[in-house]
Coordinates of C-alpha atoms in Angstrom, one line a residue:
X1 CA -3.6 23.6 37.5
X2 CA -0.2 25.0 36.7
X3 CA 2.2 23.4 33.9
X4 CA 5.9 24.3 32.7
X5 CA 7.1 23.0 29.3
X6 CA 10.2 21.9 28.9
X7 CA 12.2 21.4 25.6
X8 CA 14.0 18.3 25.9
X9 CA 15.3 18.2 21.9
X10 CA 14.1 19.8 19.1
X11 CA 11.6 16.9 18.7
X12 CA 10.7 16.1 22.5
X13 CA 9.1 18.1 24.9
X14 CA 8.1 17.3 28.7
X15 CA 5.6 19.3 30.5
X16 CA 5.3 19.5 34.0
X17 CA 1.9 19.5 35.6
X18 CA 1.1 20.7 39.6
X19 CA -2.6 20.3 40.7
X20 CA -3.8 21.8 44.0
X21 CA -5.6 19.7 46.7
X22 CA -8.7 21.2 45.9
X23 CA -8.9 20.0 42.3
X24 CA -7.7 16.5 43.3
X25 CA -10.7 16.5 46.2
X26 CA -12.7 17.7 43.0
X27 CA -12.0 15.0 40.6
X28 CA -12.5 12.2 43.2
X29 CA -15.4 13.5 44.4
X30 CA -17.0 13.7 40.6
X31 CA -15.8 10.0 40.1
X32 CA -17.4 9.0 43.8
X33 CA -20.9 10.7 42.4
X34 CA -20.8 8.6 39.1
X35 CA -20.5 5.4 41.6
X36 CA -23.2 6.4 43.7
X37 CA -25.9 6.5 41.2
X38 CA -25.1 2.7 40.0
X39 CA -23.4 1.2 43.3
X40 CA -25.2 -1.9 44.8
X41 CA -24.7 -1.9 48.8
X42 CA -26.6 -4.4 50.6
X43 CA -28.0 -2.5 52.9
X44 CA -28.9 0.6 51.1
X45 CA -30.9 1.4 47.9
X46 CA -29.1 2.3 44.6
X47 CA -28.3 6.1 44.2
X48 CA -28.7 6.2 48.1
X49 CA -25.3 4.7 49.6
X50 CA -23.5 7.1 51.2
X51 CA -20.3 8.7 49.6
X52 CA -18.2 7.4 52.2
X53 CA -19.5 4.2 51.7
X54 CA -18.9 4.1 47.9
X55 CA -15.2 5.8 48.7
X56 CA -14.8 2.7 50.8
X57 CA -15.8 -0.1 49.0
X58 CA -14.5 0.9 45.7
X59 CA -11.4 2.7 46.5
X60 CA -9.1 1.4 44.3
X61 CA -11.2 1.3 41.1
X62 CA -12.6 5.1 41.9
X63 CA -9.1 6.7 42.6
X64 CA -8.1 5.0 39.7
X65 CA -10.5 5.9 37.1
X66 CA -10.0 10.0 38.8
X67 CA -6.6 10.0 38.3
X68 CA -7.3 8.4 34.7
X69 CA -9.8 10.7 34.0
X70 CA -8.4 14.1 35.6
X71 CA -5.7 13.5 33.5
X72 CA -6.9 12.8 29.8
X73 CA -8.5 16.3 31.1
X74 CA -6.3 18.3 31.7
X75 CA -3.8 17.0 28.4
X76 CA -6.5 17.9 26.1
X77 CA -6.9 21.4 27.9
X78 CA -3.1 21.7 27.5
X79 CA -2.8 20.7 23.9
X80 CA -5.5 23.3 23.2
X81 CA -3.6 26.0 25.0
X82 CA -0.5 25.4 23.5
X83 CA -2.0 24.4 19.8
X84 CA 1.1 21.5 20.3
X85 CA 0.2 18.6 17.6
X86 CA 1.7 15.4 19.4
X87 CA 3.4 13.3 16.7
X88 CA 3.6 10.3 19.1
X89 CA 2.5 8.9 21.8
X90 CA 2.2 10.7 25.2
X91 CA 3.7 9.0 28.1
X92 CA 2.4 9.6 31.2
X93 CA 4.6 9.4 34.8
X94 CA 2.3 9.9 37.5
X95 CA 1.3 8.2 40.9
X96 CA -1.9 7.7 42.2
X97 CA -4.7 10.9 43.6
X98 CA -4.3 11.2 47.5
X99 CA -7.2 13.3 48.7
X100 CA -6.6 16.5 50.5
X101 CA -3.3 16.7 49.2
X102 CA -1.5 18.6 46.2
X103 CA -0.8 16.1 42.8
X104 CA 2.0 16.4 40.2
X105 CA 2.6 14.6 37.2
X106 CA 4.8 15.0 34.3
X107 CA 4.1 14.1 30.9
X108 CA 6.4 13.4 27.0
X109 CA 6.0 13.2 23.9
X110 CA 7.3 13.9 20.4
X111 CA 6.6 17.1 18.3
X112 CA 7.4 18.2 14.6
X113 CA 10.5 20.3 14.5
X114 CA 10.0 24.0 13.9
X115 CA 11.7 24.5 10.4
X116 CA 13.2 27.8 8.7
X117 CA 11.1 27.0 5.7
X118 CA 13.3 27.8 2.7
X119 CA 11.8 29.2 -1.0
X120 CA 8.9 26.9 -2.3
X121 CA 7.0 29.3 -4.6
X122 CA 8.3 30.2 -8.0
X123 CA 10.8 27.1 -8.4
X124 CA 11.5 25.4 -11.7
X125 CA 10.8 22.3 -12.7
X126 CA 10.7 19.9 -15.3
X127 CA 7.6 18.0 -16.0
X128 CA 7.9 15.0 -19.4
X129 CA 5.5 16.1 -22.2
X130 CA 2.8 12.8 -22.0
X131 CA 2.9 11.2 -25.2
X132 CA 0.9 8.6 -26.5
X133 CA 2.1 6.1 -29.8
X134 CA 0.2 4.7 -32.0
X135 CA 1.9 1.5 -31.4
X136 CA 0.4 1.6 -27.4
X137 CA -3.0 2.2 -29.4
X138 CA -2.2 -0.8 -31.6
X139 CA -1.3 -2.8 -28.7
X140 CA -4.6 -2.2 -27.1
X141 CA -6.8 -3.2 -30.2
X142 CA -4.4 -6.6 -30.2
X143 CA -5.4 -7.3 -26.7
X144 CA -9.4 -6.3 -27.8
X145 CA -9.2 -8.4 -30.8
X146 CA -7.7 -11.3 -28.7
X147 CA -10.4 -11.4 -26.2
X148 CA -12.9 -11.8 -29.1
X149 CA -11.3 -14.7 -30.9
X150 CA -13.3 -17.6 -31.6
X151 CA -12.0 -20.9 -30.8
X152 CA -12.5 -23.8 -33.0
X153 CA -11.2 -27.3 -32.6
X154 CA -8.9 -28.7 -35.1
X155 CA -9.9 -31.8 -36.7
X156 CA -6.5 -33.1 -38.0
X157 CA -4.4 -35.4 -35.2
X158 CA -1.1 -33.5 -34.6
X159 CA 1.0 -32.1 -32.1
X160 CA -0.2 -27.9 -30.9
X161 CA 2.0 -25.6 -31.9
X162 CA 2.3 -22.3 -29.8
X163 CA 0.0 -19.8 -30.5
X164 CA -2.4 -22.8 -30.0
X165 CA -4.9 -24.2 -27.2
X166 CA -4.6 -27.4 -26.0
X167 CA -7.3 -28.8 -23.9
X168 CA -5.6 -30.9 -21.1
X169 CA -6.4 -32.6 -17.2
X170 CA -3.5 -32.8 -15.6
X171 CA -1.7 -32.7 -12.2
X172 CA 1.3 -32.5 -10.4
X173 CA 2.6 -36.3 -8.4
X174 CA 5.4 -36.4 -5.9
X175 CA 5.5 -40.1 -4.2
X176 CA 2.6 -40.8 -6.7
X177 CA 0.4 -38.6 -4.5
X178 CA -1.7 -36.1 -6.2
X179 CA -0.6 -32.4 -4.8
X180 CA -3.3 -30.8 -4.1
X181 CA -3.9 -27.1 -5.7
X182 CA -2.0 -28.6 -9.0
X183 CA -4.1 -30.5 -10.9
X184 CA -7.1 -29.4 -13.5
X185 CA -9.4 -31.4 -15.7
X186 CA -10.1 -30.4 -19.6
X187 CA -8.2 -26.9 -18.7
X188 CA -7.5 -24.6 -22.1
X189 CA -3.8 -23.6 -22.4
X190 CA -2.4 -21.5 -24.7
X191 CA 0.9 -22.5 -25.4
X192 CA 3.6 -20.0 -26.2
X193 CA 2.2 -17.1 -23.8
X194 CA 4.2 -18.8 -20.7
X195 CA 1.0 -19.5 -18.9
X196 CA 2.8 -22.6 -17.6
X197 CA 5.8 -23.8 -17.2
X198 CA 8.5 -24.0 -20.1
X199 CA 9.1 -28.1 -19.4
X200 CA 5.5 -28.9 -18.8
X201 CA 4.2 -27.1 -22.3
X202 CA 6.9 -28.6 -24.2
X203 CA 5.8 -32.2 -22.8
X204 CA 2.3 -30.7 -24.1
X205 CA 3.6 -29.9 -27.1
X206 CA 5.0 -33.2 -27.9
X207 CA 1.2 -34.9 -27.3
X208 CA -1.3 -35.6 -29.7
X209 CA -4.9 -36.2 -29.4
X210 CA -5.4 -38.4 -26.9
X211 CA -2.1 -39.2 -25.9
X212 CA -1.1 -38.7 -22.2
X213 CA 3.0 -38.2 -21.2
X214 CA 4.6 -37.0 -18.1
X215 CA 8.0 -35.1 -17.1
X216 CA 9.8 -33.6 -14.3
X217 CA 9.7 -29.9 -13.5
X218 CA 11.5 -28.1 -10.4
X219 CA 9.2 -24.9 -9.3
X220 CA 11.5 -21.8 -9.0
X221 CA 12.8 -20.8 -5.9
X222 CA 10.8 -17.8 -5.5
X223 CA 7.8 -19.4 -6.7
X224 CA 4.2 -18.3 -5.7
X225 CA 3.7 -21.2 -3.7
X226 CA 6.2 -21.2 -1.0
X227 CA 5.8 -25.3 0.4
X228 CA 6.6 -26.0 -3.3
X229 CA 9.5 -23.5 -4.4
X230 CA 12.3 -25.5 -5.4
X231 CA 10.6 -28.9 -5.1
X232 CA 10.5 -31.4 -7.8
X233 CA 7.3 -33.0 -9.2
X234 CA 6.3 -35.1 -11.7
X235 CA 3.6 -33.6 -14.2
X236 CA 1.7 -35.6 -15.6
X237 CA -1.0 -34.5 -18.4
X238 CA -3.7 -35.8 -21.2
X239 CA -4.4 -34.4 -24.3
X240 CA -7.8 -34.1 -25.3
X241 CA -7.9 -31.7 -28.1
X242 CA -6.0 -29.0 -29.8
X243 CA -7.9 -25.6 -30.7
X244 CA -6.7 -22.8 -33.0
X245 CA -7.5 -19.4 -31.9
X246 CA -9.2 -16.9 -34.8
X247 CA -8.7 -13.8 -34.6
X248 CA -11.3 -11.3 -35.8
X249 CA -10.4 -7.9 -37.8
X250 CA -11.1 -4.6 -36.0
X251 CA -14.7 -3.7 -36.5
X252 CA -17.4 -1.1 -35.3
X253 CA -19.0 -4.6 -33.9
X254 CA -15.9 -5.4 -32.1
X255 CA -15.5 -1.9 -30.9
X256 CA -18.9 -2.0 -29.5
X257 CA -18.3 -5.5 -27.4
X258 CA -15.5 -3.7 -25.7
X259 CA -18.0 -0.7 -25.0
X260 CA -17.3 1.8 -27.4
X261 CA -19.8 3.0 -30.7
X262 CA -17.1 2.4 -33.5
X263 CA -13.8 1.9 -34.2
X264 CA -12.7 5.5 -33.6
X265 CA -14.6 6.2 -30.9
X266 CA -12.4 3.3 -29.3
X267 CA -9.1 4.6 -30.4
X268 CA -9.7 8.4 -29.2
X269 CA -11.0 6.5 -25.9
X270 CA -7.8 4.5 -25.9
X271 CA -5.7 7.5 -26.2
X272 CA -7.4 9.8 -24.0
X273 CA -7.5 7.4 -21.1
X274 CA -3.4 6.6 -21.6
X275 CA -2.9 10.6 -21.9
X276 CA -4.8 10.9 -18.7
X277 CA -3.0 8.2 -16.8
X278 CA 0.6 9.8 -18.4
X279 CA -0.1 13.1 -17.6
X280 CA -0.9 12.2 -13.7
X281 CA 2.1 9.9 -13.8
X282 CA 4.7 12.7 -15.2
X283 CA 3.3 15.2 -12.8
X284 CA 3.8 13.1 -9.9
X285 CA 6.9 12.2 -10.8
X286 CA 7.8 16.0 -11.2
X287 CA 6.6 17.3 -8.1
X288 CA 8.2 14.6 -5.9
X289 CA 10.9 15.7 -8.0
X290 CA 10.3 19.3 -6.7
X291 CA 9.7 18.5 -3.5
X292 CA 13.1 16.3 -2.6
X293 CA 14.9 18.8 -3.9
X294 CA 13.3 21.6 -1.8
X295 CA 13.6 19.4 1.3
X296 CA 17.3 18.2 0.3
X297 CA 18.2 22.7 1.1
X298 CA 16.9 22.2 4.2
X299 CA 19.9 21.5 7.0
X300 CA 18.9 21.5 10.2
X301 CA 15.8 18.8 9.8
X302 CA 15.9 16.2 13.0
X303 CA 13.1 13.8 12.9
X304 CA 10.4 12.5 15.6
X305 CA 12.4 8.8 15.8
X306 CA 8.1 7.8 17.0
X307 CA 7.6 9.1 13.6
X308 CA 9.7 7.1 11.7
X309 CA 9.5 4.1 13.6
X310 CA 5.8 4.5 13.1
X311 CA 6.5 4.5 9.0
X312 CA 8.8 1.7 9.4
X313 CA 5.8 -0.2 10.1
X314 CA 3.3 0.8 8.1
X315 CA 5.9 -0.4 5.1
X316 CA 6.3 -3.7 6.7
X317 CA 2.4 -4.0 7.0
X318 CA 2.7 -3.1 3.1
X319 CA 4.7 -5.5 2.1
X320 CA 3.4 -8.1 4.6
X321 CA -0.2 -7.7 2.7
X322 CA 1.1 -8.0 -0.9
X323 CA 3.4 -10.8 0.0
X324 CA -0.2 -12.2 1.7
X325 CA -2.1 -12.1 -1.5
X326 CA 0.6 -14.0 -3.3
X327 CA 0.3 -16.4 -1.0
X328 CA 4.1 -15.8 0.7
X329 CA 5.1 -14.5 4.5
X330 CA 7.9 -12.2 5.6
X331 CA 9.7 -15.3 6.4
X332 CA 10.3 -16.0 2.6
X333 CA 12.3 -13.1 2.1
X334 CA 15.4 -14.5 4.3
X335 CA 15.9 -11.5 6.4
X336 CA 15.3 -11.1 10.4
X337 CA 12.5 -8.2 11.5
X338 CA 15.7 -5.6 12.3
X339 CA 17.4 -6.1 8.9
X340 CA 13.9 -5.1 7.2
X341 CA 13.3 -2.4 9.5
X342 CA 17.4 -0.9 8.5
X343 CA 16.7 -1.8 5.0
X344 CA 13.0 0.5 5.4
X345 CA 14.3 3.0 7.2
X346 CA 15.4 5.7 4.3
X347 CA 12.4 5.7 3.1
X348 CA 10.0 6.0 5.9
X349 CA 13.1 9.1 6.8
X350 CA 12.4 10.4 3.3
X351 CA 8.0 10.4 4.1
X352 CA 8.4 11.7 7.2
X353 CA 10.7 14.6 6.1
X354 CA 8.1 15.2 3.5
X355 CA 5.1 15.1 5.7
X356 CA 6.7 17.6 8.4
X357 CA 7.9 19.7 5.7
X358 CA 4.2 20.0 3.8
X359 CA 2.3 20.6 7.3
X360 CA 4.7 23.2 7.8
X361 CA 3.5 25.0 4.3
X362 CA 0.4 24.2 5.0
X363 CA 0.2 25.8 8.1
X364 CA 1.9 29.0 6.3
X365 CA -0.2 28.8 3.8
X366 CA -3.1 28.8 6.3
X367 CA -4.5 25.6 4.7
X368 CA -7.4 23.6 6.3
X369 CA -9.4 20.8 5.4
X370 CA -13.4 20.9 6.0
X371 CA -15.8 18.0 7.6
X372 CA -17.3 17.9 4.0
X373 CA -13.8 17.5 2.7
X374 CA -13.1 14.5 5.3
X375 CA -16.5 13.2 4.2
X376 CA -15.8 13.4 0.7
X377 CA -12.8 11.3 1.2
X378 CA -13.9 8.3 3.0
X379 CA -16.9 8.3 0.7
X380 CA -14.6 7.9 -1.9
X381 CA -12.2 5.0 0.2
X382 CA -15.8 3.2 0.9
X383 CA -16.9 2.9 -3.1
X384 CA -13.0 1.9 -3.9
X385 CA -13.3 -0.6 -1.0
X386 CA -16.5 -1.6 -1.6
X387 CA -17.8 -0.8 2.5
X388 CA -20.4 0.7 3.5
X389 CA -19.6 4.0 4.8
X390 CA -21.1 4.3 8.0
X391 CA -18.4 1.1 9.2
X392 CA -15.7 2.6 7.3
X393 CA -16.2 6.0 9.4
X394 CA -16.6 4.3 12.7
X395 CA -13.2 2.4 12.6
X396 CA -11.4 5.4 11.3
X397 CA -12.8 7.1 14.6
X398 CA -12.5 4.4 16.6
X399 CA -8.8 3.7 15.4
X400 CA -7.8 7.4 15.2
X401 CA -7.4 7.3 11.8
X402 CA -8.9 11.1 11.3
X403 CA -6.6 13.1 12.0
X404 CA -3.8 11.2 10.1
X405 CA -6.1 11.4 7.4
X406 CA -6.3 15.0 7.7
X407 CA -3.1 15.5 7.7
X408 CA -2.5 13.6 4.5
X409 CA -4.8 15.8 2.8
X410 CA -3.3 18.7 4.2
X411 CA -0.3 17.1 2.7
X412 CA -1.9 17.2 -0.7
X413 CA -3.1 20.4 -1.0
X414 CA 0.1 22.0 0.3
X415 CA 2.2 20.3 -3.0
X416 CA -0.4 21.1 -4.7
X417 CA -0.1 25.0 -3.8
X418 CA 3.7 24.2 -4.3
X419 CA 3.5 22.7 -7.6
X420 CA 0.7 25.6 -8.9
X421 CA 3.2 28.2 -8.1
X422 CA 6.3 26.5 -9.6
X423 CA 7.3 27.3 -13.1
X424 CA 6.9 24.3 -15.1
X425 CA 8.6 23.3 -18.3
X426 CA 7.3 20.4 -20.1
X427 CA 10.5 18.1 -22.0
X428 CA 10.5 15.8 -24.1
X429 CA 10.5 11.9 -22.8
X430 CA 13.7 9.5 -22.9
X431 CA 15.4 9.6 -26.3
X432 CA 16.7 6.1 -27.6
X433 CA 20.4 6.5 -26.2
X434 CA 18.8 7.3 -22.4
X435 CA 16.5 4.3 -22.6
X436 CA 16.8 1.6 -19.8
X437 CA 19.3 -1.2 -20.4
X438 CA 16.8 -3.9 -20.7
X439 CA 14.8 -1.7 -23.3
X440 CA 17.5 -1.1 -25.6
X441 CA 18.0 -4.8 -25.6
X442 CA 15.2 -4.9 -26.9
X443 CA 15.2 -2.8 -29.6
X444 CA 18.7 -4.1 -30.8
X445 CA 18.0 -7.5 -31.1
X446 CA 20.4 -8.7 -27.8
X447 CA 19.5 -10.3 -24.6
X448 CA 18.7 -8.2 -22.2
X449 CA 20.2 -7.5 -19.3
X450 CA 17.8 -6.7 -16.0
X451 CA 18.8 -4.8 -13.0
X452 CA 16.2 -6.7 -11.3
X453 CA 13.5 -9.1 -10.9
X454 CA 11.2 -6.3 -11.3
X455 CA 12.2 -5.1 -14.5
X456 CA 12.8 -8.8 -15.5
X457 CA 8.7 -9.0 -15.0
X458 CA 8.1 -6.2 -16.5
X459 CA 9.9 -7.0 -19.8
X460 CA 8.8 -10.3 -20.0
X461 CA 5.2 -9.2 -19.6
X462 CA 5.2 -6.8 -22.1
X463 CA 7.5 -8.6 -24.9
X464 CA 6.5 -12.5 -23.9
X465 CA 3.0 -11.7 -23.3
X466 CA 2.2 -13.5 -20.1
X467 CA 0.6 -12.5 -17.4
X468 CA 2.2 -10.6 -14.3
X469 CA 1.5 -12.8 -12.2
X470 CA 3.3 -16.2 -14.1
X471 CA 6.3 -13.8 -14.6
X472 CA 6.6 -12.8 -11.2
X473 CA 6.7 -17.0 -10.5
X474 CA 10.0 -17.4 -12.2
X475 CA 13.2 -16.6 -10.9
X476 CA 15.4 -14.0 -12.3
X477 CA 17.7 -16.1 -14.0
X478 CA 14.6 -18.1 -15.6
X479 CA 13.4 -14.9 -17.4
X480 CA 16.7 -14.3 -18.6
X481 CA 16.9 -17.6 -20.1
X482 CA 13.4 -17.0 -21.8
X483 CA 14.6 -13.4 -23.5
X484 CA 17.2 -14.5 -24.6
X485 CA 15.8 -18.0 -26.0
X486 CA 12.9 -15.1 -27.2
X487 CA 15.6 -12.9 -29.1
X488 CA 17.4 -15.5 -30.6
X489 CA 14.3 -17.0 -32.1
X490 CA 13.1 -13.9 -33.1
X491 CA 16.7 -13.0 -34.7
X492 CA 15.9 -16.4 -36.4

């Protein structure tokens, strides 16, 4: 076998392949032996039919497989020779084996591009100095303190109030027809923590004991449920019986129901565990930092298109899933498969130029991960997962998921070397005057104004106190609505 490689782009390459007659007669014949021993010829006993015979009978599927076969050979022998990493797929042009006579085949694929690395040792960078307040602390206990009150029904007949449970069976009617996945019999809502929505608790709140009402409400447009975004329905509920919630004071015993030995054993745990998380935060944040501006000096950087196409999808498949669990499709976000594929593409360009970039340190650097640390790794997916090893390490093989892996890891270590050998300078965090818009709001008193939905949800989570998922079922312009009917009160 004789090959030429030829360098198409700085990306591509082709490779030419000749193979004499003799190692084409070779490879059939190898094939035609592997028949023999399982061939069934009436006429002849198994392992016994004569090459000739089995050539015969089974041409096409043995000059097939030997032209299948001769060639997965010979790539891998290739690959080896010229320590070439494919970063796509390899397409093949070749005929068909003819025995007795000379083959040639050609063969394409993408590679990484062979960069001038620039200076990655000894840069500065800035890292933010992880602080924790003692007002994160005191949210904490508040959240500890709620989770061990007591309920206790109140006797007199009134109205709730918010801050309140009221014990209610209701559902949701359209065509006074029951829709199904709304509805719930002596269900505890707190009023005044959004777990509903706004026009359904206020009918609640106009209710007492025993009373039943109804109203209209119209889901948001984005709402979880997708076959009832926008709609209107008519809920109707029953009030059974209106429960104040009381709140213990911070105790050893408390501490110890949220697994802790005291009270200050809690509040150093508290701490630590937010320093921890900050500290890993900051320091990610700084070395992507880092990296994007090592990457951004580099000029001549052309990308495997495979590559990025490849990321392209790996973000739709993201997003797909996480739209999956809130029960939504693609289809609700209003866009066509190529507009989310433009609207993706920076960033899988940004990952891949990353990737490239950190296999090239790494191989540098000499960096190289071992079996143990392959092992460690998917032992470590399998508990976060919650599989059982052996099937998680059989569909990474059987997928081709290990060397991807590898390289991730590869990845890791090389910003890791990176980051070591950087000079780092820790700085203080976000004064008042560079805080984000929505958070000096906040702290003024005015309504906020989000950039978007996901700041919206993250403001009204942490100053309404509702859960991420309710927030994340109204629309933009709902939560608006609620900070600023939240300020004024409060201003009130």
């Amino acid at each position: 076998m004789e090959y030429n490689v030829e360098e198409i782009s700085p990306v591509k390459r082709k490779i030419i392949v000749e193979v004499p007659a003799e190692e084409v007669n070779a490879a059939l014949t190898t094939t035609i032996a592997l028949y023999r021993m399982q061939a069934d010829v009436k006429g002849f006993r198994k392992g016994k039919v004569p090459s000739s015979v089995v050539e015969s009978k089974y041409r096409k599927q043995v000059y097939g497989e030997a032209t299948t076969d001769l060639i997965n050979y010979q790539i891998n022998e290739i690959m080896s020779g010229l320590s070439i990493q494919p970063m796509s797929r390899i397409d093949v042009d070749a005929e068909e084996l003819v025995r007795d006579e000379d083959f040639k085949y050609a063969i394409e694929f993408e590679v990484a591009p062979k960069l001038d690395l620039p200076k990655y040792k000894g840069l500065s960078v800035e890292e933010v100095k992880a602080v924790v307040s003692d007002e994160e602390v005191a949210e904490v206990e508040s959240r500890i303190l709620e989770n061990n009150a007591e309920v206790k029904v109140i006797e007199d007949v009134r109205p709730a109030k918010d801050g309140e449970v009221a014990t209610v069976t209701f559902g949701a009617y359209q065509d006074d027809k029951i829709v199904e996945g709304i509805k719930a019999e002596n269900f505890d809502l707190v009023l005044g923590q959004g777990q509903a929505l706004p026009e359904f608790e206020e009918m609640v709140k106009g209710l007492t004991t025993g009373e039943s009402g109804e109203t209209d409400v119209t889901f948001p447009e984005d709402f979880i449920n997708e076959n009832l975004a926008g709609q209107t329905v008519t809920m109707k509920a029953k009030l059974h019986a209106v429960k104040e919630r009381i709140t213990p004071e911070m105790s050893d015993e408390v501490a110890k129901k949220a697994g802790f030995s005291d009270v200050e054993t809690m509040r150093k745990g508290i701490t630590e565990s937010y320093m921890s998380q900050r500290k890993q935060m900051n320091k990610s944040a700084a070395q992507s930092q880092l990296l994007s501006s090592i990457i951004e000096g580099i000029t001549e950087f052309p990308l495997p298109p495979a590559m990025v196409e490849d990321r392209i999808d790996r973000l739709i498949q993201d997003l797909e899933y996480k739209l999956d669990r809130q029960g939504k499709g693609l289809q609700s976000l209003g866009k066509t498969p190529q507009q989310m594929r433009d609207e993706f593409k920076p960033e899988a360009e940004a990952t891949v130029k990353s990737e490239i970039f950190l296999l090239a340190v790494a191989a540098e650097e000499g960096l190289e991960i071992s079996p143990e640390e392959i092992e460690s790794t998917l032992t470590q997916l399998a508990m976060q997962t919650r599989q059982p090893l052996h099937e998680l390490k059989k569909y990474y093989e059987d997928n081709n998921l290990i060397v991807p892996l590898k390289d991730r890891l590869l990845c890791d270590k090389a910003s890791e070397l990176i980051y070591d050998a950087a000079e780092v300078k820790e700085i203080e965090g976000p004064s008042e005057g560079k805080k984000a818009p929505a958070e000096k709001a906040a702290a003024k008193g005015a309504a906020p104004e989000f950039a978007n939905k996901a700041e919206a949800v993250e403001w009204a989570v942490a100053n309404l106190g509702i859960k991420e998922s309710t927030a994340k079922s109204y629309s933009l312009a709902k939560i608006q609505e609620r900070a600023e009917k939240f300020l004024a009160e409060k201003e009130a």
